[in-house]
Amino acid sequence: MSDRSFDALIVGGGPAGATATLLLARAGWNVCLLERKTFPRKKVCGEYLSATNGPLLEKLGIAKEFDEQAGPAVTRVALFAGKRIIDSPLPSLAGGWGRALSRERLDTLLVERAQQAGAAIWQPWSATALRRVDSLFHCDVQHAETRHSATITARVVLLAHGSWEKNSLLEPEQKPVASPSDLLAFKAHFHGGGLPVGTMPLLAFPGGYGGMVHGEAGRFSVSCCIRRDWLDRIRRRHAGTNAGVAVQAHLEDSMRGAQQAFQGATREGAWLAAGPIHPGVHLKWRPGVYPLGNVAGEAHPVIAEGISMAMQSAWLLVKELTASDDLIRIGQLYASSWRRAFQPRIRVAEAISRWAMSPLALSGSLPLLRLAPRLLTCGARLSGKVNCVVPLSAERSS
């Protein structure tokens, strides 16, 4: 850890940051990855990766490990709303299907591969300040446990610390103001139960939305977002329980599909909570400092594209970084390609989330969905399930 000067500093070791670190290290860059947590660690996340990530997993050299560790292929999408259970095929990509892998496994795998490729991994360290001196960026960092401080210098800085890190390093920190409409996120793993293998349902319930999917080790994950005011109401209704248990009770009370999925299921560990989420386009950059993943923009988790967008945004940026030394042109080209790739998904996710949380819109559309369930397939297609950012031939190119 004596070397504190690098070509690139990546802040955040999640899918976006670790992917960028691995790609840059493989391209011969001297890279430092800064991550404030010790891995493996659990995260509130839906865990699903669509088939569009196949070419990128090949390029990263982890496709084999992903195939060995991930859960079963997800071939169907469903809607759980009230007493209704409606399902339809998911669109496939070149015969491939999306699968789920927990963040504690995916993130650790990516970081380990980045380290093997020659990247320096500073963990657990946090970035506290960033400034530019002449042609280099100087980032003050602090060890999370010992509180030891240091300064890292780099030619470029990639911000991939996720949507819940308060200090973006690009703007002064603003104190958040709580709102009744804030969406708070919850997630837990379960063994057993009645969720059909290969089916990923959208959960539409009063006050929020969510999803379920089978992952590794024979378990399934449940993740959801719920409005702050609804969470307060639910906790009063289920007094004496913690927030996650109250949310689970609300899911079971609200949807027959959720009741069946939880029937006979055993929870693994505690419910995790985080938030509020910040959907929308946040793509702000300056020459030499570029955002990745949720720092650049976040889709409502209702479309299960968060990990895909994070990893694919890293590929888009690294493609520009390795092709040019012009820091302004890099930012312009990256921002343009990012918007083309992900802004439509963010808009679709916003529309679907509003529909799922509107009792009137939801109830009015259920008769049509019963008659034409493949509208769910169309929705999955619009959300980006077959939109390849990384070309299918990318694994055969450098």
PDB file of C-alpha atoms in Angstrom, residues 163-325:
ATOM      1  CA  SER A 163     -26.832   6.145  -4.246  1.00  0.00           C
ATOM      2  CA  TRP A 164     -26.734   6.025  -0.446  1.00  0.00           C
ATOM      3  CA  GLU A 165     -23.244   7.462   0.086  1.00  0.00           C
ATOM      4  CA  LYS A 166     -23.772  11.007   1.371  1.00  0.00           C
ATOM      5  CA  ASN A 167     -20.562  12.577   0.061  1.00  0.00           C
ATOM      6  CA  SER A 168     -20.519  12.545  -3.736  1.00  0.00           C
ATOM      7  CA  LEU A 169     -17.139  14.374  -3.894  1.00  0.00           C
ATOM      8  CA  LEU A 170     -18.591  16.369  -6.780  1.00  0.00           C
ATOM      9  CA  GLU A 171     -20.874  18.688  -4.812  1.00  0.00           C
ATOM     10  CA  PRO A 172     -21.189  20.012  -1.266  1.00  0.00           C
ATOM     11  CA  GLU A 173     -23.043  17.591   0.969  1.00  0.00           C
ATOM     12  CA  GLN A 174     -26.697  18.479   1.432  1.00  0.00           C
ATOM     13  CA  LYS A 175     -28.645  17.416   4.478  1.00  0.00           C
ATOM     14  CA  PRO A 176     -31.522  15.186   3.305  1.00  0.00           C
ATOM     15  CA  VAL A 177     -35.056  16.230   4.141  1.00  0.00           C
ATOM     16  CA  ALA A 178     -37.406  13.356   4.954  1.00  0.00           C
ATOM     17  CA  SER A 179     -40.616  13.200   2.938  1.00  0.00           C
ATOM     18  CA  PRO A 180     -43.701  10.983   3.361  1.00  0.00           C
ATOM     19  CA  SER A 181     -43.249   9.893  -0.277  1.00  0.00           C
ATOM     20  CA  ASP A 182     -39.666   8.698   0.221  1.00  0.00           C
ATOM     21  CA  LEU A 183     -39.191   5.113  -0.928  1.00  0.00           C
ATOM     22  CA  LEU A 184     -37.340   2.970   1.618  1.00  0.00           C
ATOM     23  CA  ALA A 185     -35.813  -0.323   0.510  1.00  0.00           C
ATOM     24  CA  PHE A 186     -35.964  -3.736   2.213  1.00  0.00           C
ATOM     25  CA  LYS A 187     -34.459  -7.106   1.368  1.00  0.00           C
ATOM     26  CA  ALA A 188     -34.230 -10.611   2.843  1.00  0.00           C
ATOM     27  CA  HIS A 189     -33.364 -14.169   1.789  1.00  0.00           C
ATOM     28  CA  PHE A 190     -35.603 -17.201   2.292  1.00  0.00           C
ATOM     29  CA  HIS A 191     -35.281 -20.959   1.919  1.00  0.00           C
ATOM     30  CA  GLY A 192     -38.170 -23.180   0.868  1.00  0.00           C
ATOM     31  CA  GLY A 193     -41.501 -21.567   0.165  1.00  0.00           C
ATOM     32  CA  GLY A 194     -43.728 -21.668  -2.876  1.00  0.00           C
ATOM     33  CA  LEU A 195     -42.176 -19.284  -5.365  1.00  0.00           C
ATOM     34  CA  PRO A 196     -42.103 -21.088  -8.733  1.00  0.00           C
ATOM     35  CA  VAL A 197     -38.523 -21.699  -9.846  1.00  0.00           C
ATOM     36  CA  GLY A 198     -37.610 -19.597 -12.868  1.00  0.00           C
ATOM     37  CA  THR A 199     -40.309 -16.974 -12.228  1.00  0.00           C
ATOM     38  CA  MET A 200     -39.555 -13.386 -11.211  1.00  0.00           C
ATOM     39  CA  PRO A 201     -42.752 -11.672 -10.041  1.00  0.00           C
ATOM     40  CA  LEU A 202     -43.424  -7.975  -9.758  1.00  0.00           C
ATOM     41  CA  LEU A 203     -45.068  -7.318  -6.395  1.00  0.00           C
ATOM     42  CA  ALA A 204     -47.660  -4.536  -6.552  1.00  0.00           C
ATOM     43  CA  PHE A 205     -49.064  -3.688  -3.139  1.00  0.00           C
ATOM     44  CA  PRO A 206     -50.469  -0.647  -1.328  1.00  0.00           C
ATOM     45  CA  GLY A 207     -47.685   1.843  -0.720  1.00  0.00           C
ATOM     46  CA  GLY A 208     -44.945   0.234  -2.777  1.00  0.00           C
ATOM     47  CA  TYR A 209     -43.628  -2.403  -5.138  1.00  0.00           C
ATOM     48  CA  GLY A 210     -41.088  -5.197  -5.072  1.00  0.00           C
ATOM     49  CA  GLY A 211     -39.800  -8.413  -6.564  1.00  0.00           C
ATOM     50  CA  MET A 212     -38.739 -11.971  -5.835  1.00  0.00           C
ATOM     51  CA  VAL A 213     -36.179 -14.198  -7.548  1.00  0.00           C
ATOM     52  CA  HIS A 214     -34.387 -17.480  -6.906  1.00  0.00           C
ATOM     53  CA  GLY A 215     -30.661 -17.084  -6.369  1.00  0.00           C
ATOM     54  CA  GLU A 216     -27.851 -19.386  -5.335  1.00  0.00           C
ATOM     55  CA  ALA A 217     -27.902 -22.103  -2.682  1.00  0.00           C
ATOM     56  CA  GLY A 218     -31.581 -22.908  -3.159  1.00  0.00           C
ATOM     57  CA  ARG A 219     -32.819 -19.664  -1.662  1.00  0.00           C
ATOM     58  CA  PHE A 220     -34.894 -16.794  -3.000  1.00  0.00           C
ATOM     59  CA  SER A 221     -34.589 -13.091  -2.314  1.00  0.00           C
ATOM     60  CA  VAL A 222     -37.386 -10.665  -1.594  1.00  0.00           C
ATOM     61  CA  SER A 223     -36.710  -6.991  -2.186  1.00  0.00           C
ATOM     62  CA  CYS A 224     -39.161  -4.134  -2.108  1.00  0.00           C
ATOM     63  CA  CYS A 225     -39.564  -0.382  -1.829  1.00  0.00           C
ATOM     64  CA  ILE A 226     -42.248   1.160   0.335  1.00  0.00           C
ATOM     65  CA  ARG A 227     -43.281   4.734   0.966  1.00  0.00           C
ATOM     66  CA  ARG A 228     -42.226   6.207   4.298  1.00  0.00           C
ATOM     67  CA  ASP A 229     -45.799   7.137   5.264  1.00  0.00           C
ATOM     68  CA  TRP A 230     -47.018   3.626   4.451  1.00  0.00           C
ATOM     69  CA  LEU A 231     -44.202   2.105   6.474  1.00  0.00           C
ATOM     70  CA  ASP A 232     -45.258   4.182   9.482  1.00  0.00           C
ATOM     71  CA  ARG A 233     -48.830   2.957   9.040  1.00  0.00           C
ATOM     72  CA  ILE A 234     -47.743  -0.685   8.684  1.00  0.00           C
ATOM     73  CA  ARG A 235     -45.536  -0.531  11.764  1.00  0.00           C
ATOM     74  CA  ARG A 236     -48.417   0.800  13.817  1.00  0.00           C
ATOM     75  CA  ARG A 237     -50.580  -2.045  12.528  1.00  0.00           C
ATOM     76  CA  HIS A 238     -47.910  -4.606  13.443  1.00  0.00           C
ATOM     77  CA  ALA A 239     -46.710  -3.068  16.681  1.00  0.00           C
ATOM     78  CA  GLY A 240     -44.036  -4.985  18.530  1.00  0.00           C
ATOM     79  CA  THR A 241     -42.243  -6.233  15.396  1.00  0.00           C
ATOM     80  CA  ASN A 242     -39.281  -4.731  13.572  1.00  0.00           C
ATOM     81  CA  ALA A 243     -39.718  -2.900  10.278  1.00  0.00           C
ATOM     82  CA  GLY A 244     -38.721  -5.803   8.028  1.00  0.00           C
ATOM     83  CA  VAL A 245     -41.081  -8.269   9.707  1.00  0.00           C
ATOM     84  CA  ALA A 246     -43.887  -5.701   9.480  1.00  0.00           C
ATOM     85  CA  VAL A 247     -43.180  -5.227   5.765  1.00  0.00           C
ATOM     86  CA  GLN A 248     -43.286  -8.993   5.196  1.00  0.00           C
ATOM     87  CA  ALA A 249     -46.641  -9.173   6.958  1.00  0.00           C
ATOM     88  CA  HIS A 250     -47.898  -6.374   4.723  1.00  0.00           C
ATOM     89  CA  LEU A 251     -46.781  -8.250   1.621  1.00  0.00           C
ATOM     90  CA  GLU A 252     -48.584 -11.397   2.739  1.00  0.00           C
ATOM     91  CA  ASP A 253     -51.699  -9.439   3.675  1.00  0.00           C
ATOM     92  CA  SER A 254     -51.756  -7.670   0.308  1.00  0.00           C
ATOM     93  CA  MET A 255     -51.032 -10.393  -2.286  1.00  0.00           C
ATOM     94  CA  ARG A 256     -52.110 -13.999  -2.676  1.00  0.00           C
ATOM     95  CA  GLY A 257     -48.944 -14.653  -4.702  1.00  0.00           C
ATOM     96  CA  ALA A 258     -46.794 -13.451  -1.811  1.00  0.00           C
ATOM     97  CA  GLN A 259     -48.725 -15.661   0.619  1.00  0.00           C
ATOM     98  CA  GLN A 260     -47.970 -18.687  -1.543  1.00  0.00           C
ATOM     99  CA  ALA A 261     -44.307 -17.731  -1.938  1.00  0.00           C
ATOM    100  CA  PHE A 262     -43.803 -17.325   1.817  1.00  0.00           C
ATOM    101  CA  GLN A 263     -45.780 -20.473   2.684  1.00  0.00           C
ATOM    102  CA  GLY A 264     -43.353 -22.808   4.439  1.00  0.00           C
ATOM    103  CA  ALA A 265     -40.391 -20.471   3.802  1.00  0.00           C
ATOM    104  CA  THR A 266     -37.676 -19.866   6.396  1.00  0.00           C
ATOM    105  CA  ARG A 267     -35.915 -16.536   6.512  1.00  0.00           C
ATOM    106  CA  GLU A 268     -32.099 -16.572   6.414  1.00  0.00           C
ATOM    107  CA  GLY A 269     -30.762 -13.826   8.658  1.00  0.00           C
ATOM    108  CA  ALA A 270     -32.392 -10.484   9.319  1.00  0.00           C
ATOM    109  CA  TRP A 271     -34.195  -8.136   7.008  1.00  0.00           C
ATOM    110  CA  LEU A 272     -31.888  -5.443   5.589  1.00  0.00           C
ATOM    111  CA  ALA A 273     -33.058  -1.871   5.086  1.00  0.00           C
ATOM    112  CA  ALA A 274     -31.682   1.193   3.319  1.00  0.00           C
ATOM    113  CA  GLY A 275     -32.810   4.319   1.594  1.00  0.00           C
ATOM    114  CA  PRO A 276     -34.429   6.423   0.543  1.00  0.00           C
ATOM    115  CA  ILE A 277     -33.730   5.613  -3.110  1.00  0.00           C
ATOM    116  CA  HIS A 278     -33.076   8.420  -5.601  1.00  0.00           C
ATOM    117  CA  PRO A 279     -34.414   7.424  -9.030  1.00  0.00           C
ATOM    118  CA  GLY A 280     -33.611   9.643 -11.974  1.00  0.00           C
ATOM    119  CA  VAL A 281     -30.703  10.871 -14.079  1.00  0.00           C
ATOM    120  CA  HIS A 282     -27.886  12.343 -11.961  1.00  0.00           C
ATOM    121  CA  LEU A 283     -25.211  12.408 -14.653  1.00  0.00           C
ATOM    122  CA  LYS A 284     -22.881  15.210 -13.567  1.00  0.00           C
ATOM    123  CA  TRP A 285     -19.226  15.078 -14.507  1.00  0.00           C
ATOM    124  CA  ARG A 286     -16.215  17.283 -14.840  1.00  0.00           C
ATOM    125  CA  PRO A 287     -13.039  16.603 -16.808  1.00  0.00           C
ATOM    126  CA  GLY A 288     -11.301  13.696 -15.129  1.00  0.00           C
ATOM    127  CA  VAL A 289     -14.098  12.894 -12.646  1.00  0.00           C
ATOM    128  CA  TYR A 290     -16.822  10.594 -13.952  1.00  0.00           C
ATOM    129  CA  PRO A 291     -19.835   8.957 -12.237  1.00  0.00           C
ATOM    130  CA  LEU A 292     -20.777   5.295 -12.596  1.00  0.00           C
ATOM    131  CA  GLY A 293     -23.753   3.183 -11.586  1.00  0.00           C
ATOM    132  CA  ASN A 294     -26.323   4.868  -9.346  1.00  0.00           C
ATOM    133  CA  VAL A 295     -24.130   7.960  -9.009  1.00  0.00           C
ATOM    134  CA  ALA A 296     -24.794   8.614 -12.709  1.00  0.00           C
ATOM    135  CA  GLY A 297     -28.448   7.620 -12.647  1.00  0.00           C
ATOM    136  CA  GLU A 298     -30.833   5.231 -10.962  1.00  0.00           C
ATOM    137  CA  ALA A 299     -33.879   3.401 -12.268  1.00  0.00           C
ATOM    138  CA  HIS A 300     -36.704   2.407  -9.975  1.00  0.00           C
ATOM    139  CA  PRO A 301     -35.824  -1.149  -8.872  1.00  0.00           C
ATOM    140  CA  VAL A 302     -39.201  -2.253 -10.184  1.00  0.00           C
ATOM    141  CA  ILE A 303     -37.519  -3.252 -13.493  1.00  0.00           C
ATOM    142  CA  ALA A 304     -34.614  -5.163 -11.885  1.00  0.00           C
ATOM    143  CA  GLU A 305     -31.970  -3.476 -14.050  1.00  0.00           C
ATOM    144  CA  GLY A 306     -29.802  -1.823 -11.391  1.00  0.00           C
ATOM    145  CA  ILE A 307     -26.832  -4.203 -11.480  1.00  0.00           C
ATOM    146  CA  SER A 308     -26.966  -4.401 -15.263  1.00  0.00           C
ATOM    147  CA  MET A 309     -26.895  -0.614 -15.614  1.00  0.00           C
ATOM    148  CA  ALA A 310     -24.052  -0.345 -13.107  1.00  0.00           C
ATOM    149  CA  MET A 311     -21.777  -2.864 -14.808  1.00  0.00           C
ATOM    150  CA  GLN A 312     -22.627  -1.731 -18.318  1.00  0.00           C
ATOM    151  CA  SER A 313     -22.019   1.929 -17.452  1.00  0.00           C
ATOM    152  CA  ALA A 314     -18.510   0.914 -16.351  1.00  0.00           C
ATOM    153  CA  TRP A 315     -17.913  -0.713 -19.727  1.00  0.00           C
ATOM    154  CA  LEU A 316     -19.098   2.416 -21.552  1.00  0.00           C
ATOM    155  CA  LEU A 317     -16.741   4.664 -19.594  1.00  0.00           C
ATOM    156  CA  VAL A 318     -13.720   2.377 -19.781  1.00  0.00           C
ATOM    157  CA  LYS A 319     -14.205   2.157 -23.551  1.00  0.00           C
ATOM    158  CA  GLU A 320     -13.773   5.935 -23.766  1.00  0.00           C
ATOM    159  CA  LEU A 321     -10.951   6.126 -21.202  1.00  0.00           C
ATOM    160  CA  THR A 322      -8.846   3.592 -23.079  1.00  0.00           C
ATOM    161  CA  ALA A 323      -9.441   5.258 -26.453  1.00  0.00           C
ATOM    162  CA  SER A 324      -8.531   8.881 -25.703  1.00  0.00           C
ATOM    163  CA  ASP A 325      -6.512  11.194 -23.426  1.00  0.00           C
TER     164      ASP A 325
END
